[in-house]
Amino acid sequence: MTGKECFTMGVIIVVLLCPADGVLIDITPYKNLVTLIHNFFRTHEGAADMKMMQWDDQLQLRAAEWSQGCYWGHQNIGYGENLAYFYSSSGNMSSIDVIINSCQSWWNETFEWNWSTDCGVACHYTQMIWASTDKIGCALSHCPTLKTDATSIINAMFFVCFYNPPGNYVGSYPYTKGKNCEQCGMNSKCSAGLCVSIQQ
């Protein structure tokens, strides 16, 4: 019996030594950096109803579970998702470099997208700037082997961000064009060009 074997007995699921494949890296010191990067991009979209993004610890936990699994793919269970990986034969990138490069690569998709109700090939970017999304949680894992459907990537740094509420609804624009905070709505205020709930 290997450590990878899991057994189901009736309605009771017994898991025997099924460890995560990746090593979770503590990115707690960079939570503010992640939200700062997202909110910087969001502020400069020219959106009338763009909410300020806040860190969410529960989303971070869910992202950690997914990143530790070291599978390159979307979990598709109720959240918006952005994924990125970097690998090197000469050693791992620093955590801060992975975070910054991941966010920048997602935002760079703006050059591949024209204003529309379909994210096309720029779904990472549109999730970053989806107006109604106001919570984010991310995690970073070192994956000795990052699995994909077709191949495996050796020595990868796997960065995962989950978003709530999710964006990228086909048929909907990511935000309403206009002056910043022009359409924040009731029970909201404007802070640094973004809409914030008065309760926050």
Rosetta silent file (secondary structure, phi, psi, omega in degrees, C-alpha in Angstrom):
SEQUENCE: MTGKECFTMGVIIVVLLCPADGVLIDITPYKNLVTLIHNFFRTHEGAADMKMMQWDDQLQLRAAEWSQGCYWGHQNIGYGENLAYFYSSSGNMSSIDVIINSCQSWWNETFEWNWSTDCGVACHYTQMIWASTDKIGCALSHCPTLKTDATSIINAMFFVCFYNPPGNYVGSYPYTKGKNCEQCGMNSKCSAGLCVSIQQ
SCORE:     score description
SCORE:     0.000 S_00000001
   1 L     0.000  126.795 -179.193    0.000    0.000    0.000 S_00000001
   2 L   -94.107  164.554  178.513    1.470    3.330   -1.013 S_00000001
   3 L   -67.365   -9.677 -178.142    1.049    6.686    0.674 S_00000001
   4 L   -92.798   -7.214 -173.028   -1.009    7.807   -2.294 S_00000001
   5 L   -82.006  132.808  177.359   -3.780    5.255   -1.867 S_00000001
   6 E  -124.994  138.577 -176.381   -7.170    6.448   -0.633 S_00000001
   7 E  -120.874  142.434  174.049  -10.060    4.140    0.144 S_00000001
   8 E  -112.656  124.416 -179.647  -13.806    4.694    0.264 S_00000001
   9 E  -123.062  106.241 -177.671  -15.797    2.354    2.512 S_00000001
  10 L    60.288 -126.465  179.195  -19.574    2.831    2.309 S_00000001
  11 L   -96.905    2.122 -179.018  -20.308    6.425    3.297 S_00000001
  12 E  -101.317  125.254  178.825  -17.088    6.698    5.310 S_00000001
  13 E  -100.515  120.385 -179.814  -14.053    8.044    3.501 S_00000001
  14 E  -110.369  118.564 -179.497  -10.791    6.877    5.002 S_00000001
  15 E  -105.192  120.981 -178.443   -7.674    8.690    3.817 S_00000001
  16 L  -110.481  106.733  173.289   -4.393    6.926    4.499 S_00000001
  17 L    51.162   59.672  178.020   -1.280    9.030    4.209 S_00000001
  18 L  -109.753   78.582 -173.662   -2.367   11.193    1.289 S_00000001
  19 L   -75.680  159.361  172.295   -0.007   14.148    1.647 S_00000001
  20 L   -65.736  149.132 -178.390   -0.035   17.293   -0.400 S_00000001
  21 L   -80.673  -26.994 -176.205    2.407   17.179   -3.297 S_00000001
  22 L  -105.646  165.237  177.216    3.693   20.732   -2.819 S_00000001
  23 E  -104.845  114.956 -178.051    5.371   22.641   -0.022 S_00000001
  24 E   -69.312  134.926  179.211    3.333   25.668    0.989 S_00000001
  25 E  -107.306  132.543 -178.126    5.321   28.909    1.235 S_00000001
  26 L   -72.998  114.363  177.247    4.264   31.555    3.734 S_00000001
  27 L  -111.922   19.273  178.431    3.288   34.697    1.825 S_00000001
  28 H   -51.285  -41.257  179.661    1.647   36.422    4.787 S_00000001
  29 H   -63.610  -13.220 -174.610    4.142   39.314    4.568 S_00000001
  30 H  -111.145   10.695  179.067    2.949   39.957    1.002 S_00000001
  31 H   -58.603  -46.073 -179.754   -0.836   40.019    1.484 S_00000001
  32 H   -64.615  -33.864  178.581   -0.892   43.807    1.335 S_00000001
  33 H   -63.700  -43.467 -179.673    1.298   43.756   -1.763 S_00000001
  34 H   -60.394  -48.498 -179.553   -1.165   41.494   -3.587 S_00000001
  35 H   -68.814  -35.195  178.205   -4.135   43.735   -2.807 S_00000001
  36 H   -62.120  -44.701  179.442   -2.090   46.866   -3.534 S_00000001
  37 H   -62.368  -48.165 -179.759   -1.173   45.618   -7.012 S_00000001
  38 H   -61.136  -46.357 -176.700   -4.756   44.640   -7.813 S_00000001
  39 H   -69.946  -28.446  174.890   -6.213   47.884   -6.514 S_00000001
  40 H   -62.104  -48.983  179.402   -3.610   49.942   -8.386 S_00000001
  41 H   -64.292  -40.161 -177.438   -4.708   48.386  -11.671 S_00000001
  42 H   -65.791  -38.298 -179.735   -8.379   48.674  -10.722 S_00000001
  43 H   -61.991  -31.865 -173.341   -8.061   52.359   -9.878 S_00000001
  44 L   -96.596   14.808  179.909   -6.696   53.142  -13.336 S_00000001
  45 L   -82.200  -19.677 -173.696   -9.393   51.368  -15.367 S_00000001
  46 L    75.835   46.680 -176.397  -11.722   54.365  -15.592 S_00000001
  47 E  -109.833  138.513 -179.032  -14.558   52.518  -13.872 S_00000001
  48 L   -85.118  -16.586 -172.544  -17.537   54.136  -12.167 S_00000001
  49 L  -131.410   24.551 -175.784  -18.396   51.132   -9.984 S_00000001
  50 L   -76.225  121.997  179.184  -15.070   49.436   -9.214 S_00000001
  51 E   -82.773  150.632  173.504  -14.921   47.997   -5.686 S_00000001
  52 L   -74.993  133.795 -178.783  -11.780   48.005   -3.584 S_00000001
  53 L   -86.808  134.893 -179.410  -10.354   44.508   -3.254 S_00000001
  54 E  -119.473  149.481  177.112   -9.746   43.188    0.254 S_00000001
  55 E   -72.718  141.115  179.174   -7.750   40.167    1.429 S_00000001
  56 L  -127.872  118.558 -175.535   -9.837   37.191    2.580 S_00000001
  57 H   -66.736  -32.694  178.719   -8.253   34.531    4.804 S_00000001
  58 H   -67.874  -39.560  175.172  -10.784   31.848    3.866 S_00000001
  59 H   -64.738  -35.865  177.015  -10.002   32.302    0.185 S_00000001
  60 H   -61.329  -42.797  179.225   -6.320   32.073    1.069 S_00000001
  61 H   -62.825  -42.555  178.524   -6.933   28.698    2.738 S_00000001
  62 H   -65.764  -39.617  177.608   -8.786   27.393   -0.301 S_00000001
  63 H   -64.967  -35.998  179.002   -6.036   28.667   -2.591 S_00000001
  64 H   -64.201  -42.595  178.172   -3.445   26.949   -0.377 S_00000001
  65 H   -59.360  -42.017 -177.565   -5.230   23.620   -0.705 S_00000001
  66 H   -72.207  -42.451 -177.885   -5.252   23.960   -4.473 S_00000001
  67 H   -66.824  -35.751  179.609   -1.663   25.133   -4.873 S_00000001
  68 H   -68.112  -21.565  177.852   -0.341   22.324   -2.668 S_00000001
  69 L   -71.364  -17.310  175.607   -2.021   19.800   -4.942 S_00000001
  70 L    54.764   44.563  174.343    0.432   20.832   -7.677 S_00000001
  71 E  -120.304  123.630 -178.553   -2.027   20.357  -10.521 S_00000001
  72 L   -81.551   94.061  179.834   -2.042   22.934  -13.311 S_00000001
  73 L   179.357  166.504 -178.808   -5.743   23.467  -13.840 S_00000001
  74 L   -90.421  143.716  178.708   -8.780   25.288  -12.489 S_00000001
  75 L   -82.356  -26.201  171.924  -10.862   23.879   -9.640 S_00000001
  76 L    55.072   46.143  177.963  -14.057   25.533  -10.993 S_00000001
  77 L  -130.544   75.556  166.423  -15.986   25.491   -7.727 S_00000001
  78 L    86.142   -8.182 -178.262  -17.602   28.818   -7.070 S_00000001
  79 L  -122.095  156.486  165.992  -14.657   31.223   -7.162 S_00000001
  80 E   -73.835  151.910 -175.329  -12.831   33.269   -9.724 S_00000001
  81 E  -141.197  136.330  167.551   -9.330   31.903  -10.275 S_00000001
  82 E  -127.488  132.904 -178.101   -5.991   33.119  -11.568 S_00000001
  83 E  -125.891  149.254  174.316   -3.046   30.730  -11.789 S_00000001
  84 E  -155.213  150.672  173.308    0.611   31.159  -12.660 S_00000001
  85 E  -141.681  153.615  175.041    3.793   29.144  -12.405 S_00000001
  86 E  -136.504  145.676  179.449    7.491   29.743  -12.857 S_00000001
  87 E  -141.218  157.420 -178.508   10.267   27.192  -12.947 S_00000001
  88 L  -155.243  140.507  176.698   14.029   27.178  -13.053 S_00000001
  89 L   -83.198  -11.117 -175.900   16.751   24.544  -13.204 S_00000001
  90 L  -104.861    5.320 -179.955   19.088   26.807  -11.258 S_00000001
  91 L   132.761  164.380 -175.915   16.920   27.421   -8.178 S_00000001
  92 L   -79.829  147.698  170.087   13.614   28.890   -7.081 S_00000001
  93 L   -70.831  157.537  175.288   12.535   32.464   -7.641 S_00000001
  94 L   -69.954  155.931 -179.719   11.870   34.503   -4.536 S_00000001
  95 H   -58.108  -44.568 -176.986    8.273   34.650   -3.339 S_00000001
  96 H   -65.882  -34.930  177.536    7.988   38.361   -4.029 S_00000001
  97 H   -66.758  -40.704  178.425    9.286   37.921   -7.580 S_00000001
  98 H   -62.206  -45.407 -178.454    6.730   35.178   -8.269 S_00000001
  99 H   -62.531  -49.653 -177.736    3.893   37.343   -6.924 S_00000001
 100 H   -64.433  -45.432 -178.559    4.879   40.459   -8.850 S_00000001
 101 H   -67.382  -34.808  177.364    5.573   38.609  -12.099 S_00000001
 102 H   -64.167  -51.468 -179.273    2.329   36.643  -11.845 S_00000001
 103 H   -61.713  -39.332  179.699    0.206   39.735  -11.340 S_00000001
 104 H   -66.691  -40.321 -179.896    2.022   41.591  -14.088 S_00000001
 105 H   -66.147  -36.559  176.837    1.585   38.723  -16.545 S_00000001
 106 H   -65.016  -46.104 -178.010   -2.147   38.594  -15.810 S_00000001
 107 H   -66.578  -32.126 -178.945   -2.539   42.315  -16.285 S_00000001
 108 H   -60.847  -16.514  176.918   -0.490   42.254  -19.502 S_00000001
 109 H   -65.210  -13.380  176.605   -3.372   40.393  -21.126 S_00000001
 110 H   -55.149  -28.667 -179.221   -5.022   43.812  -21.426 S_00000001
 111 H   -76.300   -9.905  179.228   -3.069   44.176  -24.675 S_00000001
 112 H  -104.938    7.485 -171.563   -4.855   41.098  -26.048 S_00000001
 113 L  -130.519  138.342  171.803   -8.370   42.276  -25.185 S_00000001
 114 L  -111.504  147.645 -177.328  -10.834   44.785  -26.578 S_00000001
 115 L   -49.575  116.508 -178.116  -13.769   46.074  -24.558 S_00000001
 116 L  -163.530  178.534  178.291  -16.432   43.365  -24.799 S_00000001
 117 L   -97.338   15.686  177.890  -18.646   40.985  -22.839 S_00000001
 118 L  -133.081  126.053 -176.737  -16.300   38.051  -23.481 S_00000001
 119 L   -72.263  -17.932  175.841  -12.912   37.807  -21.791 S_00000001
 120 L    58.524 -122.665  179.641  -11.494   35.850  -24.738 S_00000001
 121 L   -97.893   14.178 -175.833   -7.782   35.175  -24.162 S_00000001
 122 L  -122.620   35.291 -173.676   -7.558   37.778  -21.388 S_00000001
 123 H   -69.163  -26.064  174.724   -9.601   36.134  -18.628 S_00000001
 124 H   -65.439  -46.469 -179.986   -6.858   36.578  -16.006 S_00000001
 125 H   -61.484  -48.994 -176.471   -6.838   40.309  -16.663 S_00000001
 126 H   -66.146  -29.906  174.773  -10.606   40.713  -16.647 S_00000001
 127 H   -67.263  -38.313  178.265  -10.873   38.812  -13.363 S_00000001
 128 H   -59.071  -36.219 -172.684   -8.357   41.210  -11.834 S_00000001
 129 L  -113.035   21.957  177.373  -10.475   44.220  -12.828 S_00000001
 130 L   -73.010  121.556 -167.063  -13.978   42.782  -12.457 S_00000001
 131 L   -59.962  -40.901 -174.215  -15.852   45.545  -10.645 S_00000001
 132 L   -81.555  -11.455  177.350  -18.022   43.476   -8.301 S_00000001
 133 L   -75.594  121.105 -177.918  -15.173   41.250   -7.116 S_00000001
 134 L  -129.630    7.936  177.649  -14.028   42.603   -3.764 S_00000001
 135 E  -132.216  142.141  179.828  -12.292   39.675   -2.033 S_00000001
 136 E  -144.113  144.712  172.930   -9.064   37.882   -2.860 S_00000001
 137 E  -146.421  133.133 -174.066   -6.939   35.190   -1.240 S_00000001
 138 E  -129.744  161.460  177.684   -3.744   33.742   -2.690 S_00000001
 139 E  -149.746  155.383 -179.258   -1.212   31.025   -1.934 S_00000001
 140 E  -132.306  131.152  177.764    2.178   29.936   -3.226 S_00000001
 141 E  -129.970  147.059  169.366    3.620   26.427   -3.219 S_00000001
 142 E   -91.224  121.977 -178.420    6.878   24.903   -4.371 S_00000001
 143 E  -110.265  109.287  173.959    6.012   21.902   -6.519 S_00000001
 144 E   -53.640  -36.252  173.703    8.827   19.411   -7.175 S_00000001
 145 E  -138.390  116.260  174.936    6.535   18.248   -9.986 S_00000001
 146 E   -94.684  115.648 -174.541    3.661   20.383  -11.271 S_00000001
 147 E   -85.371  141.904  170.716    1.277   18.070  -13.091 S_00000001
 148 L  -127.716  174.092  179.105   -0.645   19.013  -16.212 S_00000001
 149 L   -66.477  -24.893 -173.152   -2.955   16.962  -18.414 S_00000001
 150 L  -109.420  -29.969 -173.239   -0.198   16.508  -20.961 S_00000001
 151 L  -155.135 -170.486  177.502    3.129   16.705  -19.143 S_00000001
 152 E  -132.502  145.374 -179.999    4.900   17.607  -15.901 S_00000001
 153 E  -113.173  125.322 -174.770    6.926   20.660  -14.958 S_00000001
 154 E   -88.399  139.760  172.906    9.884   20.131  -12.656 S_00000001
 155 E    57.698   57.312 -175.672   10.789   22.501   -9.809 S_00000001
 156 E  -104.321  147.354  169.805    7.861   24.885  -10.228 S_00000001
 157 E  -103.318  116.252 -170.516    6.623   27.751   -8.082 S_00000001
 158 E  -110.774  114.033 -176.287    2.821   27.592   -8.319 S_00000001
 159 E  -108.460  128.889 -175.734    0.866   30.764   -7.464 S_00000001
 160 E  -128.971  130.335  172.480   -2.915   30.614   -7.043 S_00000001
 161 E  -123.136  131.857  173.875   -5.404   33.432   -6.393 S_00000001
 162 E  -109.676  145.875 -175.058   -9.102   32.894   -5.715 S_00000001
 163 E  -128.046  146.430  176.891  -11.638   35.710   -6.058 S_00000001
 164 E  -148.592  136.817  -11.434  -15.123   36.306   -4.688 S_00000001
 165 L   -62.318  154.257 -179.412  -17.603   37.089   -6.053 S_00000001
 166 L   -69.947  159.588  176.701  -16.227   35.590   -9.261 S_00000001
 167 L  -113.526 -157.672  175.968  -16.049   37.532  -12.488 S_00000001
 168 L    62.538   41.935  173.468  -15.880   36.720  -16.185 S_00000001
 169 L   -81.121  121.080  179.022  -19.588   36.208  -16.749 S_00000001
 170 L   -62.370  131.614 -178.545  -20.169   35.843  -20.470 S_00000001
 171 L    98.239   -5.542  179.866  -22.545   38.555  -21.625 S_00000001
 172 L  -119.932  142.028  172.904  -21.474   41.044  -18.937 S_00000001
 173 L   -77.921  152.394 -177.629  -18.936   43.842  -19.097 S_00000001
 174 L   -67.970  -26.894  179.057  -16.298   43.805  -16.326 S_00000001
 175 L  -160.820  172.101  175.996  -17.270   47.270  -15.102 S_00000001
 176 L   -95.678  123.811  179.638  -19.241   50.397  -15.925 S_00000001
 177 E   -67.511  143.933  179.001  -17.180   53.025  -17.687 S_00000001
 178 L   156.405 -173.346  177.553  -17.133   56.460  -16.070 S_00000001
 179 L   -69.888  145.556 -179.860  -15.465   58.618  -13.459 S_00000001
 180 L   -52.250  131.433  174.478  -14.056   56.778  -10.477 S_00000001
 181 L    69.787    9.986 -176.496  -16.705   56.094   -7.802 S_00000001
 182 L   -65.906  -26.574 -178.568  -19.442   57.752   -9.853 S_00000001
 183 L  -130.287   49.134  179.359  -21.706   54.734   -9.362 S_00000001
 184 L   -69.860  -30.430  178.766  -20.639   53.221   -6.048 S_00000001
 185 L    90.343  177.327 -179.880  -24.233   53.011   -4.890 S_00000001
 186 L   -67.401  154.733  178.586  -25.872   53.269   -1.490 S_00000001
 187 L    61.574   24.724  177.062  -23.995   52.226    1.654 S_00000001
 188 E  -132.741  157.391  175.656  -20.684   52.800   -0.106 S_00000001
 189 E  -132.810  166.648  179.172  -18.040   55.486   -0.053 S_00000001
 190 E   -98.465  129.058  177.110  -15.143   56.410   -2.289 S_00000001
 191 E  -137.675  118.964  179.597  -11.634   55.616   -1.092 S_00000001
 192 L    53.483   36.425  176.390   -8.562   56.096   -3.276 S_00000001
 193 L    82.535    8.065 -179.302  -10.744   56.018   -6.382 S_00000001
 194 E  -129.341  153.967 -179.017  -12.505   52.751   -5.466 S_00000001
 195 E   -82.776  130.903 -178.901  -15.855   51.898   -3.920 S_00000001
 196 E  -129.860  134.893  176.192  -15.781   50.655   -0.351 S_00000001
 197 E   -62.358  139.562  179.804  -18.698   49.447    1.769 S_00000001
 198 L   -61.314  -26.819 -179.704  -19.427   51.779    4.657 S_00000001
 199 L   -71.927  -19.526 -176.720  -19.338   48.760    6.972 S_00000001
 200 L   -78.600    0.000    0.000  -15.681   48.079    6.114 S_00000001
